[in-house]
GROMACS .gro file of N, CA, C and O in nm:
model
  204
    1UNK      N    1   0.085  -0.119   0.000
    1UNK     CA    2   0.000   0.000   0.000
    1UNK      C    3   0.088   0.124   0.000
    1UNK      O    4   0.198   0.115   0.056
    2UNK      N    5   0.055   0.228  -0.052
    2UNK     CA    6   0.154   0.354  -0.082
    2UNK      C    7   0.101   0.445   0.029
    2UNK      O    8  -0.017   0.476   0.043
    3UNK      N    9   0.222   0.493   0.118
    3UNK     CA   10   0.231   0.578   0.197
    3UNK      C   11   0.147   0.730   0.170
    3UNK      O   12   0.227   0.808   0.118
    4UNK      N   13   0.026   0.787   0.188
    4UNK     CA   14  -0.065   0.868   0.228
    4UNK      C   15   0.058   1.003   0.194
    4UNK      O   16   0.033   1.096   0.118
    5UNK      N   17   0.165   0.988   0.254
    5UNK     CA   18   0.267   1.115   0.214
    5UNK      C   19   0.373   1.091   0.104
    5UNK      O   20   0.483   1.143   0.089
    6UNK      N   21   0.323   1.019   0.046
    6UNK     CA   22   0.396   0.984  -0.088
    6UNK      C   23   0.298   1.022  -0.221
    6UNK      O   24   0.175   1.023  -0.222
    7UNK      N   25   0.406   1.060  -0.356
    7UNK     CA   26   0.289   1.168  -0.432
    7UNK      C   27   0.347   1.085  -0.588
    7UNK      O   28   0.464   1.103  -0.623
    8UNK      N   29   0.282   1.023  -0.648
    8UNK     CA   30   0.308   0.948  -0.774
    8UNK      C   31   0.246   1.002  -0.833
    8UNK      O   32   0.124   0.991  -0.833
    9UNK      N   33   0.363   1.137  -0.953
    9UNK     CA   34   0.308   1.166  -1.089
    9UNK      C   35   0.306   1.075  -1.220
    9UNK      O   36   0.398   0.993  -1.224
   10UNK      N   37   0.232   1.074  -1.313
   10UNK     CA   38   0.252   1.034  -1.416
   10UNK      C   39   0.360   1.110  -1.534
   10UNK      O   40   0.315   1.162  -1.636
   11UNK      N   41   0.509   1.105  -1.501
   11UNK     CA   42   0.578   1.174  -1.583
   11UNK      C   43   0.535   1.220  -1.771
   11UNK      O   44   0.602   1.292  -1.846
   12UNK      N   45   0.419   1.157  -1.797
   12UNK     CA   46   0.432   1.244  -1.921
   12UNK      C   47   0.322   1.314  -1.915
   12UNK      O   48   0.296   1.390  -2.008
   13UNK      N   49   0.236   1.303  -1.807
   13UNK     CA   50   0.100   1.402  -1.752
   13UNK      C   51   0.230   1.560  -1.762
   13UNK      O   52   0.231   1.654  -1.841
   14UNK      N   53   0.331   1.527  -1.636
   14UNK     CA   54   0.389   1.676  -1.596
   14UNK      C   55   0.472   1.721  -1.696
   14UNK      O   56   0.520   1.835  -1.691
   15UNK      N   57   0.503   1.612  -1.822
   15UNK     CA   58   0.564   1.673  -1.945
   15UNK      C   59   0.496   1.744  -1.982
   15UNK      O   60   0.532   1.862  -1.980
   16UNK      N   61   0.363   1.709  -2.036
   16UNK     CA   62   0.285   1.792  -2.085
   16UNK      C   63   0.242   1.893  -2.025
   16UNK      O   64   0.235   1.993  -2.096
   17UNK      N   65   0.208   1.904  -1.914
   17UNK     CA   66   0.190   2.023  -1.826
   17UNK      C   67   0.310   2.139  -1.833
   17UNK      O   68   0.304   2.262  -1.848
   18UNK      N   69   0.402   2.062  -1.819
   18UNK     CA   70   0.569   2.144  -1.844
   18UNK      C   71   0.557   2.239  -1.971
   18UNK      O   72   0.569   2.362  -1.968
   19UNK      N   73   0.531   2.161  -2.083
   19UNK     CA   74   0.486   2.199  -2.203
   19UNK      C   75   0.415   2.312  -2.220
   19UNK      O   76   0.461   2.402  -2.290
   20UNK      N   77   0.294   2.322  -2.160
   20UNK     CA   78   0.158   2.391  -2.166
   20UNK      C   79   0.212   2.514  -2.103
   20UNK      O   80   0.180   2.617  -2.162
   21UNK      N   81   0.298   2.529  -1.983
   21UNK     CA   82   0.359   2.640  -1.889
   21UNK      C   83   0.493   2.717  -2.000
   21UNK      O   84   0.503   2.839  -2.008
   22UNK      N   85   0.572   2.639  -2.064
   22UNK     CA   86   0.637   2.690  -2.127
   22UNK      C   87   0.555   2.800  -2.253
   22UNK      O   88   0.612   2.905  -2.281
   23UNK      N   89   0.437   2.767  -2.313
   23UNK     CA   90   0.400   2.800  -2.416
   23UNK      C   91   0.307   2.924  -2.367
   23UNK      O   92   0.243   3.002  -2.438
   24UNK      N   93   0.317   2.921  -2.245
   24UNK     CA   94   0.220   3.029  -2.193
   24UNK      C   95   0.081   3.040  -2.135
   24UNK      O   96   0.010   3.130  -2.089
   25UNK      N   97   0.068   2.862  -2.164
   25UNK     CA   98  -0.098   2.845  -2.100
   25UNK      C   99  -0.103   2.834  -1.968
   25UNK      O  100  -0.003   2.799  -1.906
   26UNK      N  101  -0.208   2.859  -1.912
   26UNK     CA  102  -0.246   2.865  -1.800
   26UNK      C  103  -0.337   2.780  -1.745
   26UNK      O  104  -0.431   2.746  -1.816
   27UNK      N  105  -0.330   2.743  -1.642
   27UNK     CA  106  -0.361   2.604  -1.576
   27UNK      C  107  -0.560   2.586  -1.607
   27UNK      O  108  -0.623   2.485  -1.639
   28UNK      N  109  -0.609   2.732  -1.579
   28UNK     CA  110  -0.764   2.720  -1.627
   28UNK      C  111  -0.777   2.660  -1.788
   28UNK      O  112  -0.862   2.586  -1.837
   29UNK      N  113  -0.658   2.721  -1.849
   29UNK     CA  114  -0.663   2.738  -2.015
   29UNK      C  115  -0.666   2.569  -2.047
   29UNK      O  116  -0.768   2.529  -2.104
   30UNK      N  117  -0.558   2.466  -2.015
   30UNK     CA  118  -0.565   2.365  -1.998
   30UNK      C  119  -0.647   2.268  -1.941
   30UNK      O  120  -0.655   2.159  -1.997
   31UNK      N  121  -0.710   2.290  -1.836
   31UNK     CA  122  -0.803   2.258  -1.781
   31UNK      C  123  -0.927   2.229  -1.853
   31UNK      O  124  -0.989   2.124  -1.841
   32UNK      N  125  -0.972   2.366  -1.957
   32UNK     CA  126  -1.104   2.401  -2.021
   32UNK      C  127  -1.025   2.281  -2.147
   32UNK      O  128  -1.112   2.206  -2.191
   33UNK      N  129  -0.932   2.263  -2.188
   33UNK     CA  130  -0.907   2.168  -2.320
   33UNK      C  131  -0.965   2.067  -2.304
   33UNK      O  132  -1.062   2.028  -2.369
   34UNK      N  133  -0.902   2.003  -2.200
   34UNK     CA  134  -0.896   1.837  -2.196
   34UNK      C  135  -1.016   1.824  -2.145
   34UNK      O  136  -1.072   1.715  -2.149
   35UNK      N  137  -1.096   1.974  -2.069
   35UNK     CA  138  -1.303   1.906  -2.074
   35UNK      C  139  -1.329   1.911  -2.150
   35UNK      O  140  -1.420   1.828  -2.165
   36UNK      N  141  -1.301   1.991  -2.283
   36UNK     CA  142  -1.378   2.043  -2.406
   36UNK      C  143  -1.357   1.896  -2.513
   36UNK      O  144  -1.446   1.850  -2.585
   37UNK      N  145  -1.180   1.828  -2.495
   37UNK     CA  146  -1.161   1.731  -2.571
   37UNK      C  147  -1.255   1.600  -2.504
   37UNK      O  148  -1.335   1.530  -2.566
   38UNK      N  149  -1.217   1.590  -2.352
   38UNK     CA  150  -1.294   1.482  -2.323
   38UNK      C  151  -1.492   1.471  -2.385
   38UNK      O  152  -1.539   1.370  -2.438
   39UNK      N  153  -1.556   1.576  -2.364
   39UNK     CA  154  -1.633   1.592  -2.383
   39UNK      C  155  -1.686   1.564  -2.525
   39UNK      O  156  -1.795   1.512  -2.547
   40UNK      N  157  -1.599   1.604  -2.621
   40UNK     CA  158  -1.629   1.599  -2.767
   40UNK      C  159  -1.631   1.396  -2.770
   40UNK      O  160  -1.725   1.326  -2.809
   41UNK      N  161  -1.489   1.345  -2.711
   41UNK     CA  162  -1.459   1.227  -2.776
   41UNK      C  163  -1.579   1.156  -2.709
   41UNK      O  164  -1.606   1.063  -2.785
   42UNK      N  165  -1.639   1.155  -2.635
   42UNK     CA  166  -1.761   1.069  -2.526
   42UNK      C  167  -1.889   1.160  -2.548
   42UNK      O  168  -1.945   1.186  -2.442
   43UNK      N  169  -1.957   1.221  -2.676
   43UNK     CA  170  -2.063   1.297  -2.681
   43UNK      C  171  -2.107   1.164  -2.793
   43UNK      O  172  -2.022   1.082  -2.830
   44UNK      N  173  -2.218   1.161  -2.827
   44UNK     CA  174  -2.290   1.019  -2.868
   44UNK      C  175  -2.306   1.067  -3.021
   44UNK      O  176  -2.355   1.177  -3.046
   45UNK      N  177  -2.265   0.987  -3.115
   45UNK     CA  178  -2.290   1.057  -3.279
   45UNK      C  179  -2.443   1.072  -3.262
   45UNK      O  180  -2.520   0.996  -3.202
   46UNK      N  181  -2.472   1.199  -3.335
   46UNK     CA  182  -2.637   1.199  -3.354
   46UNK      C  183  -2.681   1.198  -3.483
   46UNK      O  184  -2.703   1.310  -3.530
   47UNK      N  185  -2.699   1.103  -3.553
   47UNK     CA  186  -2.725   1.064  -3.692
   47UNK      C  187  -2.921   1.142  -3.752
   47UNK      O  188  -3.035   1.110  -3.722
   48UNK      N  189  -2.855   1.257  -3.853
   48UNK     CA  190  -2.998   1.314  -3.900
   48UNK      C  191  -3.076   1.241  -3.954
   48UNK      O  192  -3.024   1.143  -4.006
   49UNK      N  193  -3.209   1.250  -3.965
   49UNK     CA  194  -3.268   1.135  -4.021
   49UNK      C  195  -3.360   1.240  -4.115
   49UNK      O  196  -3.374   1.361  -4.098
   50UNK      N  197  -3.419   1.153  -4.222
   50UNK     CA  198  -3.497   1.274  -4.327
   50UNK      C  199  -3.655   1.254  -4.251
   50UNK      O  200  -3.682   1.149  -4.194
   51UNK      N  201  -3.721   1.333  -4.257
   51UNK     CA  202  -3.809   1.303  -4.254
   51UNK      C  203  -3.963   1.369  -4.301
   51UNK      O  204  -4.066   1.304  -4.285
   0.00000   0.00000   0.00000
C-alpha cells in the first residue's frame, strides 16, 4: 500500500503540463481543453434522419 505522504506523478502528464507552462498556458486554459476534448470524444454521434 503507498504511503498517504507519498505523491506518484505520471511523468508524461507533468511533461505535458511542463509543455503547456512553457507555451504560456495557463492552468484554467488547460483545464477548459482536456473538458472540451474529453467531452467531444464521449458525446454520442447523432445521426440526422430525413423526414
Amino acid at each position: 500500500m503507498q504511503n498517504l505522504n507519498e505523491t506518484h506523478l505520471d511523468q508524461e502528464w507533468v511533461v505535458l503540463i511542463l509543455q503547456a507552462k512553457k507555451l504560456g498556458l495557463s492552468l484554467e486554459e488547460v483545464r477548459k481543453y482536456l473538458q472540451q476534448s474529453y467531452i467531444q470524444q464521449n458525446m454520442p454521434l447523432v445521426k440526422a434522419t430525413s423526414g
